[in-house]
N, CA, C and O atoms as a printed pandas DataFrame, in Angstrom:
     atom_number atom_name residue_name chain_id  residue_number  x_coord  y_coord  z_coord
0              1         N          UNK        A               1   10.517    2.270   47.426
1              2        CA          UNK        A               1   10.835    3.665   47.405
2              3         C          UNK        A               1   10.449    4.302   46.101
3              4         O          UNK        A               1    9.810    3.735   45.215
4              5         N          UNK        A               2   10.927    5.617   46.068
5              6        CA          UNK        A               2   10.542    6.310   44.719
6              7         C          UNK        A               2    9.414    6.928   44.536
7              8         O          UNK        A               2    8.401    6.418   45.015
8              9         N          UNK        A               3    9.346    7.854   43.990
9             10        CA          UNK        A               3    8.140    8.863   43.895
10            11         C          UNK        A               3    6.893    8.222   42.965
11            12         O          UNK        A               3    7.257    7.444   42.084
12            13         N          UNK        A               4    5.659    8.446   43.071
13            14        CA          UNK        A               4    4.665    8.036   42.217
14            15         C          UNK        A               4    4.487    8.941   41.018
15            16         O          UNK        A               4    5.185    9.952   41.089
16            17         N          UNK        A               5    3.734    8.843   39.935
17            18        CA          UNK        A               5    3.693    9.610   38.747
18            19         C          UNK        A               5    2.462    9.374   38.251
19            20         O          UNK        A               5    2.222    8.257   37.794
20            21         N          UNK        A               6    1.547   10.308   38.255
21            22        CA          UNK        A               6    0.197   10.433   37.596
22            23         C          UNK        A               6    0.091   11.771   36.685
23            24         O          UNK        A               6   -0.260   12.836   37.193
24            25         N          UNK        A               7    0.346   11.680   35.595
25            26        CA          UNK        A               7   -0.096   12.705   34.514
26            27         C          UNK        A               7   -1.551   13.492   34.563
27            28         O          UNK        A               7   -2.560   13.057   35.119
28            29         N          UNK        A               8   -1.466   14.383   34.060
29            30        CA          UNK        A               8   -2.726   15.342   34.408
30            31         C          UNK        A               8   -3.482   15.003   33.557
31            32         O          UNK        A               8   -2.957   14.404   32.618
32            33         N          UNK        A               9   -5.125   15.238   33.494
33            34        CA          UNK        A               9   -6.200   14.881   32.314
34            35         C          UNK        A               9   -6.728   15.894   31.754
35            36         O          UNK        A               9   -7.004   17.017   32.177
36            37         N          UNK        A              10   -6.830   15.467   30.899
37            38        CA          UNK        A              10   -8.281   16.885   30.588
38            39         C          UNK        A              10   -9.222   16.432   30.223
39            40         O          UNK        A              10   -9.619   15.304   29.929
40            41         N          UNK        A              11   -9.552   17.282   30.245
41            42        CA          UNK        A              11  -11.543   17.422   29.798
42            43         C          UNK        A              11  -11.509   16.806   28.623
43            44         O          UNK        A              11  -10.694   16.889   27.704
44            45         N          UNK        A              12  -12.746   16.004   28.777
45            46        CA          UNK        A              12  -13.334   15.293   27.242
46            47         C          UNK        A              12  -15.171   15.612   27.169
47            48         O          UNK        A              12  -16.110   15.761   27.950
48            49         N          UNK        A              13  -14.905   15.590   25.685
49            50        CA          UNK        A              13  -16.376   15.814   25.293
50            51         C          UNK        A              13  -17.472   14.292   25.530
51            52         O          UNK        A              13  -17.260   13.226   24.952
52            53         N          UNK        A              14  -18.498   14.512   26.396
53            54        CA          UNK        A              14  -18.758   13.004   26.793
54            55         C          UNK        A              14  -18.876   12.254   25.517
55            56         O          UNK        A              14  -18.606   11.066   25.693
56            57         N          UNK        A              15  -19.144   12.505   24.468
57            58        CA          UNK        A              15  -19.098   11.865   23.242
58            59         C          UNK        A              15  -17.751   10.849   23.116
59            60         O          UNK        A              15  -17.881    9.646   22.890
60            61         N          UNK        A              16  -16.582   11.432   23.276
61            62        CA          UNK        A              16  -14.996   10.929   23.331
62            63         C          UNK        A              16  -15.115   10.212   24.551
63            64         O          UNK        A              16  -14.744    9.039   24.575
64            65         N          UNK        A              17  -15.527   10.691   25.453
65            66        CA          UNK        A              17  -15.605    9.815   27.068
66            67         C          UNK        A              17  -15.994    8.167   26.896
67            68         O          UNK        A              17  -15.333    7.195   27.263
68            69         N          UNK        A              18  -17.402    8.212   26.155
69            70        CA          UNK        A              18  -17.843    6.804   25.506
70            71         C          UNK        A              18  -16.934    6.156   24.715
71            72         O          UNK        A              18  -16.605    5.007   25.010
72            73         N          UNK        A              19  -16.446    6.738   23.700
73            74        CA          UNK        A              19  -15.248    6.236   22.626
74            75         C          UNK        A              19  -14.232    5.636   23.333
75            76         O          UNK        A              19  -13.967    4.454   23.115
76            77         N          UNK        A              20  -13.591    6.313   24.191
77            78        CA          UNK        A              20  -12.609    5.928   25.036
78            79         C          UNK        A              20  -13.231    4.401   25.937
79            80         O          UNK        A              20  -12.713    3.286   25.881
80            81         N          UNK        A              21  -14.156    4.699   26.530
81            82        CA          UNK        A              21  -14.544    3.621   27.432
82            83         C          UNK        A              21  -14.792    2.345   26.223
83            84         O          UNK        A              21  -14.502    1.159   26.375
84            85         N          UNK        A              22  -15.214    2.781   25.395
85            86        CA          UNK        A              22  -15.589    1.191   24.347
86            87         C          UNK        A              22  -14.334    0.892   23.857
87            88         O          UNK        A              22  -14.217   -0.268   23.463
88            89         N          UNK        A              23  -13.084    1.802   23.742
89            90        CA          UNK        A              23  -11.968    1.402   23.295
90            91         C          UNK        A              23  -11.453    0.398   23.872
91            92         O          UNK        A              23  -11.239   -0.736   23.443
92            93         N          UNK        A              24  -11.126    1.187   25.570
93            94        CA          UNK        A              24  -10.482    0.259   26.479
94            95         C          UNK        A              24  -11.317   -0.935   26.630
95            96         O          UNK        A              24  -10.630   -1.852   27.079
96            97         N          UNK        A              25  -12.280   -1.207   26.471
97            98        CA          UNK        A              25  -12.849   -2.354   27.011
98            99         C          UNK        A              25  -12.558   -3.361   25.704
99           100         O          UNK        A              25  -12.233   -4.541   25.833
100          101         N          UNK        A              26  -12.709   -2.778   24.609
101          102        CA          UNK        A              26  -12.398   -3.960   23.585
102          103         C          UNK        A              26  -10.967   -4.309   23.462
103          104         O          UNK        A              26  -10.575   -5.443   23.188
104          105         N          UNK        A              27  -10.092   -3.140   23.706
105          106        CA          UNK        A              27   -8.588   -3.856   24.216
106          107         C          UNK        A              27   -8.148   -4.515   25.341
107          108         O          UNK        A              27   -7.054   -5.035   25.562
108          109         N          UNK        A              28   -9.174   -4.427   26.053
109          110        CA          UNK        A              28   -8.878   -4.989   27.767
110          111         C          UNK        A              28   -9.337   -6.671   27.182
111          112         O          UNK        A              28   -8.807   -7.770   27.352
112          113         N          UNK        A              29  -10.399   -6.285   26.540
113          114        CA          UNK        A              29  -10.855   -7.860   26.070
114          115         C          UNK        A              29   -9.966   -8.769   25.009
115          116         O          UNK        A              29   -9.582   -9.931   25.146
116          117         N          UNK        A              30   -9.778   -7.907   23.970
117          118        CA          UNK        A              30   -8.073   -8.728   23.255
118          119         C          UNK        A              30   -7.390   -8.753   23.973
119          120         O          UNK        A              30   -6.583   -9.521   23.450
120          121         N          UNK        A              31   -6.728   -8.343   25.471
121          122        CA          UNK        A              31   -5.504   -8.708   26.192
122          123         C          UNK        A              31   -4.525   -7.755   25.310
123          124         O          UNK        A              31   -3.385   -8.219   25.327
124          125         N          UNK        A              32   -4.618   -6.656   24.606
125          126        CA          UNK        A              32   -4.196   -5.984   24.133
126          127         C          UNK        A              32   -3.358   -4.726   24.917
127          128         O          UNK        A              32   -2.446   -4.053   24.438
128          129         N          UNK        A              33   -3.984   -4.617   26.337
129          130        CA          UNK        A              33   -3.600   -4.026   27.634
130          131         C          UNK        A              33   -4.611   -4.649   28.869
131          132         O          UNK        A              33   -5.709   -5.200   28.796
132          133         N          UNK        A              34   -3.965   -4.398   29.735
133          134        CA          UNK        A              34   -4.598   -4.739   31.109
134          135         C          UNK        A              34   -4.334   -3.739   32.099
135          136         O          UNK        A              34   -3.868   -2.607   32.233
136          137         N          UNK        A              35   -4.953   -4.875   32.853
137          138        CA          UNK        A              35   -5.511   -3.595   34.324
138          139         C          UNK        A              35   -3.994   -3.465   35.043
139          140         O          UNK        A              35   -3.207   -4.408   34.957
140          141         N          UNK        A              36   -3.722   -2.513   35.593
141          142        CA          UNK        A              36   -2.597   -1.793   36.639
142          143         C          UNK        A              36   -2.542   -1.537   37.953
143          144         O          UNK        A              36   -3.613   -1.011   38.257
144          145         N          UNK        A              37   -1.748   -1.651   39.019
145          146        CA          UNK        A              37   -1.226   -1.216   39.924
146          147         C          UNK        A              37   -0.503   -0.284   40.136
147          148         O          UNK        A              37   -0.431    0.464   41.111
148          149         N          UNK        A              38    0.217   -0.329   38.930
149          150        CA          UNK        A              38    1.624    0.534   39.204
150          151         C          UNK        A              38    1.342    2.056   39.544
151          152         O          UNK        A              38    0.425    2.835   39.286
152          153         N          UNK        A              39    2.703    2.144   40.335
153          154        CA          UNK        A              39    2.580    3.848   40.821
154          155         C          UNK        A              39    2.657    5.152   39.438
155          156         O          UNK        A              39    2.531    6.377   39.474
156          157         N          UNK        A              40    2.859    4.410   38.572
157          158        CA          UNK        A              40    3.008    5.498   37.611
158          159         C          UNK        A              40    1.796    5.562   36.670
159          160         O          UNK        A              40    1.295    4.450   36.507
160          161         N          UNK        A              41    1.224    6.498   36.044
161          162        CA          UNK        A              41   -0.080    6.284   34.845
162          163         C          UNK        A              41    0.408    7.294   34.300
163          164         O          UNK        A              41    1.126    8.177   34.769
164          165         N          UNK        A              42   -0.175    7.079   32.862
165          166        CA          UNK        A              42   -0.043    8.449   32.221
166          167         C          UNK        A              42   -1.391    8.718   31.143
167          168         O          UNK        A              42   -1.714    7.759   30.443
168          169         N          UNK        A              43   -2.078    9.855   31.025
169          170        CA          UNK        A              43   -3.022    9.911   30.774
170          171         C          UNK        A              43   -3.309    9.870   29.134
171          172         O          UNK        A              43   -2.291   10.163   28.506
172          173         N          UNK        A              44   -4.464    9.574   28.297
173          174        CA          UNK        A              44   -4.062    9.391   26.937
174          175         C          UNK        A              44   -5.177   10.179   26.532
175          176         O          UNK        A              44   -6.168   10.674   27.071
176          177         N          UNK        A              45   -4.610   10.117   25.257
177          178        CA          UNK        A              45   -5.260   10.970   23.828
178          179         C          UNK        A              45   -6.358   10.290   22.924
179          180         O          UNK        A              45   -6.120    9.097   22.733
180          181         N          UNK        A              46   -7.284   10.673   22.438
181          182        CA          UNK        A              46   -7.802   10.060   21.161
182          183         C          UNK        A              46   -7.402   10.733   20.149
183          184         O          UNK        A              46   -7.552   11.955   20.142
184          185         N          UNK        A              47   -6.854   10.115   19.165
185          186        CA          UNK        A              47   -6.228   11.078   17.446
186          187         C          UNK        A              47   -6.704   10.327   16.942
187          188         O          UNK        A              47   -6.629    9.101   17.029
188          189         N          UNK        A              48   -7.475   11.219   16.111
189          190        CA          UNK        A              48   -8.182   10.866   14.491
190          191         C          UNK        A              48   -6.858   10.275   13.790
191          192         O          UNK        A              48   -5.645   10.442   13.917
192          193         N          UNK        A              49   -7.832    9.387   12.869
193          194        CA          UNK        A              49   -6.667    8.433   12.127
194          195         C          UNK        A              49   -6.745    8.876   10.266
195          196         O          UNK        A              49   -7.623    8.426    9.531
196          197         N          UNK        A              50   -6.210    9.332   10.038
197          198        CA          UNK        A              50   -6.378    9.846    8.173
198          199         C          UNK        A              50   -7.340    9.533    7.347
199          200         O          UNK        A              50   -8.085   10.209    6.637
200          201         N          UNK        A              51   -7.111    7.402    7.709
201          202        CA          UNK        A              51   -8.687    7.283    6.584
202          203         C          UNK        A              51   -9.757    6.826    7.748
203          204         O          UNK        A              51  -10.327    5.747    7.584
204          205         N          UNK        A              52  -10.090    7.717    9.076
205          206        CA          UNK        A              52  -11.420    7.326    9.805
206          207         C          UNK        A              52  -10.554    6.509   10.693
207          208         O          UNK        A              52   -9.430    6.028   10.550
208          209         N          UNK        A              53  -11.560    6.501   11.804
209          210        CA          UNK        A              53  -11.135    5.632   13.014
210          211         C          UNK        A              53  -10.563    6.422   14.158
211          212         O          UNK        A              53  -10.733    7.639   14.215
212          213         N          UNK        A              54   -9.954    5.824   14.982
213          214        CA          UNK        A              54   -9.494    6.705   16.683
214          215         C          UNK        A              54   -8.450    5.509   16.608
215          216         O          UNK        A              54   -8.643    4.314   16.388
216          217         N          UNK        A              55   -6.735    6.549   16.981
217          218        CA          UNK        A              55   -5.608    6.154   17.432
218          219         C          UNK        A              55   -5.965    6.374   19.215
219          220         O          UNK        A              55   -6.818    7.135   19.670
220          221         N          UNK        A              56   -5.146    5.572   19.916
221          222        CA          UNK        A              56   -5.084    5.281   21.600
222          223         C          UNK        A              56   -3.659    5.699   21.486
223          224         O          UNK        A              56   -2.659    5.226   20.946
224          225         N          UNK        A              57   -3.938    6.776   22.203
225          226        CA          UNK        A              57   -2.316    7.547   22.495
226          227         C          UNK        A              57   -1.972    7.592   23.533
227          228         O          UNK        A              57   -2.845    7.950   24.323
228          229         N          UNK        A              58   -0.332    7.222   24.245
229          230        CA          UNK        A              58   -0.204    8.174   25.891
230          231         C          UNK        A              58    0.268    9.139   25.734
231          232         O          UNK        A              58    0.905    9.359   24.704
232          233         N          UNK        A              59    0.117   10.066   26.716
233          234        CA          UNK        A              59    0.970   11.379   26.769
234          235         C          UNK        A              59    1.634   10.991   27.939
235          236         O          UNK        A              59    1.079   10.785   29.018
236          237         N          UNK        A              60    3.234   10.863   27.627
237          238        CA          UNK        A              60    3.697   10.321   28.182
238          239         C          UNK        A              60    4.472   11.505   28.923
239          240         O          UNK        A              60    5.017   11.152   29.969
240          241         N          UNK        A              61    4.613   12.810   28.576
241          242        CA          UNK        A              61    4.952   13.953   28.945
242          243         C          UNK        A              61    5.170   13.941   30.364
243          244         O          UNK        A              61    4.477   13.199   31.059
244          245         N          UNK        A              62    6.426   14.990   31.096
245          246        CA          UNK        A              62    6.818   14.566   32.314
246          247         C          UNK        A              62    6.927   13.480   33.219
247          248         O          UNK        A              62    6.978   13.468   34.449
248          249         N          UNK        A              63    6.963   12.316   32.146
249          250        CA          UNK        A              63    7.083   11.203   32.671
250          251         C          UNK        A              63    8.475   10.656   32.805
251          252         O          UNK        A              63    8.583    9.435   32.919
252          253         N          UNK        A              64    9.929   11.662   32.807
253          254        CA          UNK        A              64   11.287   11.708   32.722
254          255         C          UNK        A              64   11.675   12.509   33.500
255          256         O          UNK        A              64   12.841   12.901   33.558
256          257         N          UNK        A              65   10.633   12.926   34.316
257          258        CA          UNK        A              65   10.795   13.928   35.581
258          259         C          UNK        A              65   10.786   13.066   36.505
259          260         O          UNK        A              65   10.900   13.680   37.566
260          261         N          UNK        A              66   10.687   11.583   36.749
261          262        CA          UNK        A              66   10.186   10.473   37.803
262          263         C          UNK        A              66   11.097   10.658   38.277
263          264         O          UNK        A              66   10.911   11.545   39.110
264          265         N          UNK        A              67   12.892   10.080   38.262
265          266        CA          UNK        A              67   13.467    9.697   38.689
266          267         C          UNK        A              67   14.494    9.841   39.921
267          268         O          UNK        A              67   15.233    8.903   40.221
């Protein structure tokens, strides 16, 4: 039972689109995260990091509306 939960996306610059895809794949490859089933996702962010680099964010937003 229970409702499913998919967060909304937005638009990325295909530049970030690539970033993102080489992210996940080098964390999918450390076992750092893995692949999903679950009824819930929530969609994420890239944030610049102070000295250089890309933070992996969720926006976890309306995700306390599930229940």
């Amino acid at each position: 039972g229970g409702a499913n939960y998919t967060g909304k996306t937005r638009a990325m610059a295909p530049g970030a689109r690539a970033q993102l895809r080489e992210l996940v794949q080098s964390q999918l490859k450390k076992r750092v995260i893995e692949h999903s089933t679950a009824r819930f996702s929530s969609p994420v962010v890239l944030v610049p990091k102070k000295g250089g680099g890309i933070r992996f964010c969720d926006r976890l937003q309306g995700l306390e509306h599930t229940h």
